[in-house]
Amino acid sequence: FFFLMIRRPPRSTQGVSSAASDVYKRQVSTQSTWDMASKKGKQGSDNSVIRIPPNKYIHVLDNNENIRRIVLGPTTFVKKEHENVIKGPDDMIVLPPDHFCVIANPVVCESGKPLKNEYNEYKIRFGREEIRQAKYYPEPFPLYPGEELVKDITPFKVIEKNSALVISAIRNFEDKHAGDKWLFPGPGVYIPKIDEQIEKQIEAYIVKQNQAIQIKAIRDAKINGVDRKAGEVWLERKIGAYLPTVDEEIISTIDGIVLTDKKAISLKAMASFKDKYGIERKAGDEWLITKDIAEVHIPDVHEQLVGEVLLTTLAKNQYCIVVDPVDKSGNAQYGMRDLRKGEQSFFLKPGERLLDGIQQIRILSEHQSLLLQAKEDYIDGSNKYVAGTKWVIQGPRDYVCPVEVDILEDRNSIPLDENEGIYVRNMKTGEVRTVKNKVYRLTADEVLWEKPLTEEAEELLAFQSGTGGFAPVVVNDKGERQYKQDIAREYRRDKTRAITFRAPHNSAVQLFDYKKKKSRIVFGPDLVMLEPYEEITILRLSGDIPKKENQLKNLALLLGPDFMVDQIIVETSDHARLYLRLAYNWKFKIDKKDPTTYEKIFSVPDFVGETCKTLASRIRGAVSGVTFDQFHKRSTDVIQSAVFSKDKEFLIKTNNLLVTSVDIQGFEPVEASTRQSLEMSIKLAIDISSKAQEDKAKHEAEQAEQRAKGERDKQAIDDQAEAEKKRIELYKLEALSASVETTGKAIAIANATAEAAQINGKCELEQAQLHVNAIQIKQKEELETLKKRYEAEETHAKSMLELEINTQKELADIEASKFKRTIESLGKDTLVAMAKAGPAAQAKLLAGLGLKGYMIIDAKNPINLFNTCLLYTSPSPRDQRGSRMPSSA
């Protein structure tokens, strides 16, 4: 035996393979190459003889005569040198029952046989097509030279019921013209013709209950026995399937509108026509369809749906006014109104509308009334009202406003207390009066009148409505005094109500009637009510220190007693200027029963400013006649004499204001030099007073010292005797204390020693216990650490094993998949050919080398040659060709 060892070139990619697999691959490649070469040799040797099976044919071209002919099978065709096979062998065309095909450029046949011309060529109808059916071609037939199959074998089209084909003529034939269209309705089988074509297949439209389809004529035609014009639109209402013709098209499906007892529809005619119910309608007419006419209405093509109309239902206490009502003959009464009361129900007809919707019947209580006005002449029972007349109806009653009357205003009775009132104007006379202390109803000629006030008066009323006092003084950040009035935001005066003002106690309010040119004064406490033409007097008084004009505003004049503070500058005879701060007590001297006394109090508008100016003038005159030292010593006398002269009171007769006293709150020099001299004199006076008090205190101190010294010596003797007694007691206590100290010290030392020994024992015991606990904890931690380490190692080993298993499994799957794809790519026939070709190739190779067998291995993978020799030396069966193969093959 001779063993040929061939080293294969290195693979570009590593993979799981073996020497045996490489040998197998080389055997397959060699056998495939040999099969391809043998096949080419066979074809090259047999191309002049063609065996044509049954139902097959070929086209042969005679190069000498340039004529094509057909050869039908079964036969054996021997090709001559001047002939070429240009087509085939091809299958003949077999038409199953109810099938057809289309042949272009068909040959001319006679009695089922093709005809030839004088050149021995088949006669062909160029540019034409022929439909061949199984009925006329039951046997297989070939395509003659020049013929072409343009449409493959196709079954006849089966048309079901409620379906149809739209057919159009391609050319003129029989009674048809090119472009004509017609329907082929089902059920049936459509057999095509060469002069027509199928444009599309249509399905029938299903018209359901309460439904219709809208159809439009495409061209002038007679459809379903009716002559239709192009563009004409109509409805098909018949229930069932409707198959449109080629002269019409379906626009849409229209659903019927269901009408109920509470719903109707309004329609409008778009053109003159007769509707479904046989009524002639003119273009533009509008009408109502209710349930009484039809339960379901399908709008016609000439009808436009205006909208749905709901049933209008009036209850017993309701009514409505219909504008532009329609009479019984259907004519609209434009500009008219119709009053309809409940209980009733109706549909609003086209053109009708409700004025302000459904209204409730007015129910008037005994305190309610309505102001009415006649829009036109109106008769209410025995009362006749001319257009424009106004009147009032009063409750209790119910009222429905007729169409001839307008409700101008709802009115309620106005209840007025003793201190309440309203302003009422008579529209006929223009007179305005105040009504108070009763329940009042306005008449038809009366309205509530709004009394105007100035903005200043409104603010004072809003501020003083609850207090009646002056505005409070506020000091701002700069130290300035301000008089602010915070008006409540919620205060809103009803201008038709009589204006009332609460005059405070011991005050007076002046009212002036501009119509009567008279004034009146009301003293508080009292409630002031203004008449329509009365205005309240606003007081504008001086305020602040020193006094400034128009700082205070008020409606009431306080009568006092009260005080006012002012600051003035005066100058003495030696030209010393001083600031004086003075307070004046005042009151008005009046008799409330004598008008001549109290009518003067409002004669001076700013009595505060005028009084302060008058008194300041008198005081300046008096101070200017004395020196600073004199004024400093008797300032009160100077000022009192200046104000009151010889009397104890100062009366201003212009307004009967009485100043009862003057108080000097303080004075201060204006110049710095005067202020220094004043300070020096004050300091000197203080020093003298202090020296006298100091000497007196010194004398009293020396006397007290001598008295205290005697008492001290006596007390020293008493204290010494008491000290000797206490010393004796001390010696006794010291002896006792020493004895107790010695005994206690011995006891304490013994107790301390015993406690120290006990504490040391406890500490040693606890230390030993803690040492044992520490050892236990350490051992426990070491054990836990070892346990976790072993568990981690076990988990790691387990994970590595699982990873290795998964890797091997995936490699095995990849190898199996690779082998499976290799087998599938080779195919069953290839494997069989390889199996058959292998032994033959091996036998030839061995015969050529003079060997009985061989093995190809890789130098990197040596094998046991002794066992291999035993395999080759042992007997093995022969294959069908007689070659010996190893049993392991």
CSV table of N, CA and C in Angstrom, one decimal, residues 680-779:
chain,number,residue,atom,x,y,z
A,680,MET,N,-29.1,130.9,81.1
A,680,MET,CA,-28.2,131.3,82.2
A,680,MET,C,-29.0,131.7,83.4
A,681,SER,N,-30.0,132.5,83.3
A,681,SER,CA,-30.8,132.9,84.4
A,681,SER,C,-31.5,131.7,85.1
A,682,ILE,N,-31.9,130.8,84.3
A,682,ILE,CA,-32.5,129.6,84.9
A,682,ILE,C,-31.4,128.8,85.6
A,683,LYS,N,-30.2,128.7,85.0
A,683,LYS,CA,-29.1,128.0,85.7
A,683,LYS,C,-28.7,128.6,87.0
A,684,LEU,N,-28.7,130.0,87.0
A,684,LEU,CA,-28.3,130.7,88.3
A,684,LEU,C,-29.3,130.4,89.4
A,685,ALA,N,-30.6,130.5,89.0
A,685,ALA,CA,-31.6,130.2,90.0
A,685,ALA,C,-31.5,128.8,90.5
A,686,ILE,N,-31.2,127.9,89.6
A,686,ILE,CA,-31.1,126.5,90.0
A,686,ILE,C,-29.9,126.4,91.0
A,687,ASP,N,-28.7,127.1,90.7
A,687,ASP,CA,-27.5,127.0,91.6
A,687,ASP,C,-27.8,127.5,93.0
A,688,ILE,N,-28.5,128.7,93.0
A,688,ILE,CA,-28.8,129.2,94.4
A,688,ILE,C,-29.7,128.3,95.1
A,689,SER,N,-30.7,127.8,94.5
A,689,SER,CA,-31.5,126.8,95.2
A,689,SER,C,-30.8,125.6,95.6
A,690,SER,N,-29.9,125.1,94.8
A,690,SER,CA,-29.1,123.9,95.1
A,690,SER,C,-28.2,124.2,96.3
A,691,LYS,N,-27.5,125.4,96.4
A,691,LYS,CA,-26.6,125.7,97.5
A,691,LYS,C,-27.3,125.7,98.8
A,692,ALA,N,-28.5,126.3,98.8
A,692,ALA,CA,-29.3,126.4,100.1
A,692,ALA,C,-29.7,125.0,100.5
A,693,GLN,N,-30.1,124.2,99.6
A,693,GLN,CA,-30.4,122.8,99.9
A,693,GLN,C,-29.2,122.0,100.4
A,694,GLU,N,-28.0,122.3,99.8
A,694,GLU,CA,-26.8,121.6,100.2
A,694,GLU,C,-26.4,122.0,101.6
A,695,ASP,N,-26.5,123.2,102.0
A,695,ASP,CA,-26.1,123.6,103.4
A,695,ASP,C,-27.1,123.0,104.4
A,696,LYS,N,-28.3,123.0,104.1
A,696,LYS,CA,-29.3,122.4,105.0
A,696,LYS,C,-29.0,120.9,105.1
A,697,ALA,N,-28.7,120.3,104.1
A,697,ALA,CA,-28.5,118.9,104.1
A,697,ALA,C,-27.2,118.6,104.9
A,698,LYS,N,-26.2,119.5,104.8
A,698,LYS,CA,-24.9,119.3,105.5
A,698,LYS,C,-25.1,119.3,107.1
A,699,HIS,N,-25.9,120.3,107.5
A,699,HIS,CA,-26.2,120.5,108.9
A,699,HIS,C,-27.0,119.3,109.4
A,700,GLU,N,-27.9,118.8,108.7
A,700,GLU,CA,-28.7,117.7,109.1
A,700,GLU,C,-27.8,116.4,109.1
A,701,ALA,N,-26.8,116.4,108.3
A,701,ALA,CA,-25.9,115.2,108.2
A,701,ALA,C,-25.0,115.2,109.5
A,702,GLU,N,-24.5,116.3,109.9
A,702,GLU,CA,-23.6,116.4,111.1
A,702,GLU,C,-24.4,116.0,112.3
A,703,GLN,N,-25.6,116.5,112.5
A,703,GLN,CA,-26.4,116.1,113.6
A,703,GLN,C,-26.7,114.6,113.6
A,704,ALA,N,-27.0,114.1,112.5
A,704,ALA,CA,-27.3,112.7,112.4
A,704,ALA,C,-26.0,111.8,112.7
A,705,GLU,N,-24.8,112.4,112.4
A,705,GLU,CA,-23.6,111.7,112.6
A,705,GLU,C,-23.3,111.6,114.1
A,706,GLN,N,-23.5,112.7,114.9
A,706,GLN,CA,-23.2,112.6,116.3
A,706,GLN,C,-24.2,111.7,117.0
A,707,ARG,N,-25.4,111.7,116.6
A,707,ARG,CA,-26.4,110.7,117.1
A,707,ARG,C,-26.0,109.3,116.8
A,708,ALA,N,-25.5,109.1,115.7
A,708,ALA,CA,-25.2,107.7,115.3
A,708,ALA,C,-23.9,107.3,116.0
A,709,LYS,N,-23.0,108.2,116.3
A,709,LYS,CA,-21.7,107.8,117.0
A,709,LYS,C,-22.0,107.3,118.4
A,710,GLY,N,-22.9,108.0,119.1
A,710,GLY,CA,-23.2,107.5,120.5
A,710,GLY,C,-23.9,106.2,120.4
A,711,GLU,N,-24.8,106.0,119.5
A,711,GLU,CA,-25.5,104.7,119.4
A,711,GLU,C,-24.5,103.6,119.0
A,712,ARG,N,-23.5,104.0,118.2
A,712,ARG,CA,-22.4,103.0,117.8
A,712,ARG,C,-21.6,102.6,119.0
A,713,ASP,N,-21.2,103.5,119.9
A,713,ASP,CA,-20.4,103.1,121.1
A,713,ASP,C,-21.1,102.2,122.0
A,714,LYS,N,-22.4,102.5,122.2
A,714,LYS,CA,-23.2,101.6,123.0
A,714,LYS,C,-23.4,100.2,122.4
A,715,GLN,N,-23.6,100.2,121.2
A,715,GLN,CA,-23.7,99.0,120.5
A,715,GLN,C,-22.5,98.1,120.5
A,716,ALA,N,-21.3,98.8,120.5
A,716,ALA,CA,-20.0,98.1,120.6
A,716,ALA,C,-19.8,97.3,121.9
A,717,ILE,N,-20.2,98.0,123.0
A,717,ILE,CA,-20.1,97.3,124.3
A,717,ILE,C,-21.0,96.1,124.4
A,718,ASP,N,-22.3,96.3,123.9
A,718,ASP,CA,-23.2,95.2,123.9
A,718,ASP,C,-22.7,94.0,123.0
A,719,ASP,N,-22.1,94.4,121.9
A,719,ASP,CA,-21.6,93.3,121.0
A,719,ASP,C,-20.4,92.6,121.6
A,720,GLN,N,-19.6,93.2,122.4
A,720,GLN,CA,-18.4,92.6,123.0
A,720,GLN,C,-18.9,91.6,124.0
A,721,ALA,N,-19.8,91.9,124.9
A,721,ALA,CA,-20.4,90.9,125.9
A,721,ALA,C,-21.0,89.7,125.2
A,722,GLU,N,-21.7,90.0,124.1
A,722,GLU,CA,-22.4,88.9,123.4
A,722,GLU,C,-21.3,88.0,122.7
A,723,ALA,N,-20.2,88.6,122.3
A,723,ALA,CA,-19.1,87.8,121.7
A,723,ALA,C,-18.4,86.9,122.6
A,724,GLU,N,-18.3,87.3,123.9
A,724,GLU,CA,-17.6,86.4,124.9
A,724,GLU,C,-18.5,85.2,125.1
A,725,LYS,N,-19.8,85.4,125.1
A,725,LYS,CA,-20.7,84.2,125.3
A,725,LYS,C,-20.6,83.3,124.1
A,726,LYS,N,-20.5,83.8,123.0
A,726,LYS,CA,-20.5,83.0,121.8
A,726,LYS,C,-19.1,82.3,121.7
A,727,ARG,N,-18.0,82.9,122.2
A,727,ARG,CA,-16.7,82.2,122.2
A,727,ARG,C,-16.7,81.0,123.0
A,728,ILE,N,-17.3,81.0,124.2
A,728,ILE,CA,-17.4,79.8,125.1
A,728,ILE,C,-18.2,78.7,124.4
A,729,GLU,N,-19.3,79.0,123.7
A,729,GLU,CA,-20.0,78.0,123.0
A,729,GLU,C,-19.2,77.4,121.8
A,730,LEU,N,-18.3,78.3,121.3
A,730,LEU,CA,-17.5,77.8,120.2
A,730,LEU,C,-16.5,76.8,120.6
A,731,TYR,N,-15.9,77.0,121.8
A,731,TYR,CA,-14.9,76.1,122.3
A,731,TYR,C,-15.5,74.7,122.5
A,732,LYS,N,-16.7,74.7,123.0
A,732,LYS,CA,-17.4,73.4,123.3
A,732,LYS,C,-17.7,72.7,121.9
A,733,LEU,N,-18.2,73.5,121.0
A,733,LEU,CA,-18.5,72.8,119.7
A,733,LEU,C,-17.2,72.3,119.0
A,734,GLU,N,-16.1,73.0,119.1
A,734,GLU,CA,-14.9,72.6,118.5
A,734,GLU,C,-14.4,71.2,119.1
A,735,ALA,N,-14.5,71.1,120.4
A,735,ALA,CA,-14.2,69.8,121.0
A,735,ALA,C,-15.0,68.7,120.5
A,736,LEU,N,-16.3,68.9,120.5
A,736,LEU,CA,-17.2,67.9,119.9
A,736,LEU,C,-17.0,67.6,118.5
A,737,SER,N,-16.7,68.6,117.7
A,737,SER,CA,-16.4,68.4,116.3
A,737,SER,C,-15.1,67.6,116.1
A,738,ALA,N,-14.1,67.8,116.9
A,738,ALA,CA,-12.9,67.0,116.7
A,738,ALA,C,-13.1,65.6,117.0
A,739,SER,N,-13.9,65.3,118.1
A,739,SER,CA,-14.2,63.9,118.4
A,739,SER,C,-15.0,63.2,117.2
A,740,VAL,N,-16.0,63.9,116.7
A,740,VAL,CA,-16.8,63.4,115.6
A,740,VAL,C,-15.9,63.2,114.3
A,741,GLU,N,-15.0,64.1,114.1
A,741,GLU,CA,-14.2,64.1,112.9
A,741,GLU,C,-13.3,62.8,112.9
A,742,THR,N,-12.7,62.5,114.2
A,742,THR,CA,-11.8,61.4,114.3
A,742,THR,C,-12.5,60.1,114.0
A,743,THR,N,-13.7,59.9,114.6
A,743,THR,CA,-14.5,58.7,114.4
A,743,THR,C,-14.9,58.6,113.0
A,744,GLY,N,-15.4,59.7,112.4
A,744,GLY,CA,-15.9,59.6,111.0
A,744,GLY,C,-14.8,59.3,110.0
A,745,LYS,N,-13.5,59.8,110.3
A,745,LYS,CA,-12.4,59.6,109.4
A,745,LYS,C,-12.1,58.1,109.4
A,746,ALA,N,-12.0,57.5,110.5
A,746,ALA,CA,-11.7,56.0,110.6
A,746,ALA,C,-12.8,55.2,109.8
A,747,ILE,N,-14.0,55.5,110.1
A,747,ILE,CA,-15.1,54.8,109.4
A,747,ILE,C,-15.0,55.0,107.9
A,748,ALA,N,-14.8,56.2,107.5
A,748,ALA,CA,-14.7,56.5,106.1
A,748,ALA,C,-13.6,55.8,105.4
A,749,ILE,N,-12.4,55.7,106.1
A,749,ILE,CA,-11.3,55.0,105.5
A,749,ILE,C,-11.6,53.5,105.3
A,750,ALA,N,-12.2,52.9,106.3
A,750,ALA,CA,-12.6,51.5,106.2
A,750,ALA,C,-13.6,51.2,105.1
A,751,ASN,N,-14.6,52.1,105.0
A,751,ASN,CA,-15.6,51.9,104.0
A,751,ASN,C,-15.0,52.1,102.6
A,752,ALA,N,-14.1,53.1,102.5
A,752,ALA,CA,-13.5,53.4,101.2
A,752,ALA,C,-12.7,52.2,100.7
A,753,THR,N,-11.9,51.6,101.6
A,753,THR,CA,-11.1,50.4,101.3
A,753,THR,C,-12.0,49.3,100.8
A,754,ALA,N,-13.0,49.0,101.5
A,754,ALA,CA,-13.9,47.9,101.1
A,754,ALA,C,-14.5,48.1,99.8
A,755,GLU,N,-15.0,49.3,99.6
A,755,GLU,CA,-15.7,49.7,98.3
A,755,GLU,C,-14.7,49.6,97.1
A,756,ALA,N,-13.4,50.0,97.4
A,756,ALA,CA,-12.4,50.0,96.3
A,756,ALA,C,-12.1,48.6,95.9
A,757,ALA,N,-12.0,47.7,97.0
A,757,ALA,CA,-11.8,46.3,96.6
A,757,ALA,C,-12.9,45.7,95.8
A,758,GLN,N,-14.1,46.0,96.2
A,758,GLN,CA,-15.3,45.5,95.5
A,758,GLN,C,-15.3,46.0,94.1
A,759,ILE,N,-15.0,47.3,93.9
A,759,ILE,CA,-15.0,47.9,92.6
A,759,ILE,C,-14.0,47.3,91.7
A,760,ASN,N,-12.7,47.0,92.3
A,760,ASN,CA,-11.7,46.4,91.5
A,760,ASN,C,-12.1,45.0,91.0
A,761,GLY,N,-12.8,44.2,91.9
A,761,GLY,CA,-13.2,42.9,91.5
A,761,GLY,C,-14.3,42.9,90.4
A,762,LYS,N,-15.2,43.9,90.5
A,762,LYS,CA,-16.2,44.0,89.5
A,762,LYS,C,-15.6,44.4,88.2
A,763,CYS,N,-14.6,45.3,88.2
A,763,CYS,CA,-13.9,45.7,87.0
A,763,CYS,C,-13.2,44.6,86.3
A,764,GLU,N,-12.5,43.7,87.1
A,764,GLU,CA,-11.8,42.6,86.6
A,764,GLU,C,-12.7,41.6,85.9
A,765,LEU,N,-13.9,41.4,86.6
A,765,LEU,CA,-14.9,40.4,86.1
A,765,LEU,C,-15.4,41.0,84.8
A,766,GLU,N,-15.8,42.2,84.7
A,766,GLU,CA,-16.4,42.8,83.5
A,766,GLU,C,-15.3,42.8,82.4
A,767,GLN,N,-14.1,43.0,82.7
A,767,GLN,CA,-13.0,43.0,81.7
A,767,GLN,C,-12.9,41.6,81.1
A,768,ALA,N,-12.9,40.6,82.0
A,768,ALA,CA,-12.8,39.2,81.5
A,768,ALA,C,-14.0,38.9,80.6
A,769,GLN,N,-15.2,39.3,81.1
A,769,GLN,CA,-16.3,39.0,80.3
A,769,GLN,C,-16.3,39.7,78.9
A,770,LEU,N,-15.8,40.9,78.9
A,770,LEU,CA,-15.7,41.7,77.6
A,770,LEU,C,-14.6,41.0,76.7
A,771,HIS,N,-13.5,40.5,77.3
A,771,HIS,CA,-12.5,39.8,76.6
A,771,HIS,C,-13.1,38.6,75.9
A,772,VAL,N,-13.9,37.8,76.7
A,772,VAL,CA,-14.5,36.6,76.1
A,772,VAL,C,-15.4,37.0,75.0
A,773,ASN,N,-16.2,38.0,75.2
A,773,ASN,CA,-17.2,38.5,74.1
A,773,ASN,C,-16.4,38.9,72.9
A,774,ALA,N,-15.3,39.6,73.1
A,774,ALA,CA,-14.5,40.0,71.9
A,774,ALA,C,-14.0,38.8,71.1
A,775,ILE,N,-13.5,37.8,71.8
A,775,ILE,CA,-13.0,36.6,71.2
A,775,ILE,C,-14.1,35.9,70.4
A,776,GLN,N,-15.3,35.8,71.0
A,776,GLN,CA,-16.4,35.2,70.4
A,776,GLN,C,-16.8,36.0,69.1
A,777,ILE,N,-16.9,37.3,69.2
A,777,ILE,CA,-17.2,38.1,68.1
A,777,ILE,C,-16.2,38.0,67.0
A,778,LYS,N,-14.9,37.9,67.3
A,778,LYS,CA,-13.9,37.8,66.3
A,778,LYS,C,-14.0,36.4,65.6
A,779,GLN,N,-14.2,35.4,66.4
A,779,GLN,CA,-14.3,34.0,65.8
A,779,GLN,C,-15.6,34.0,64.9
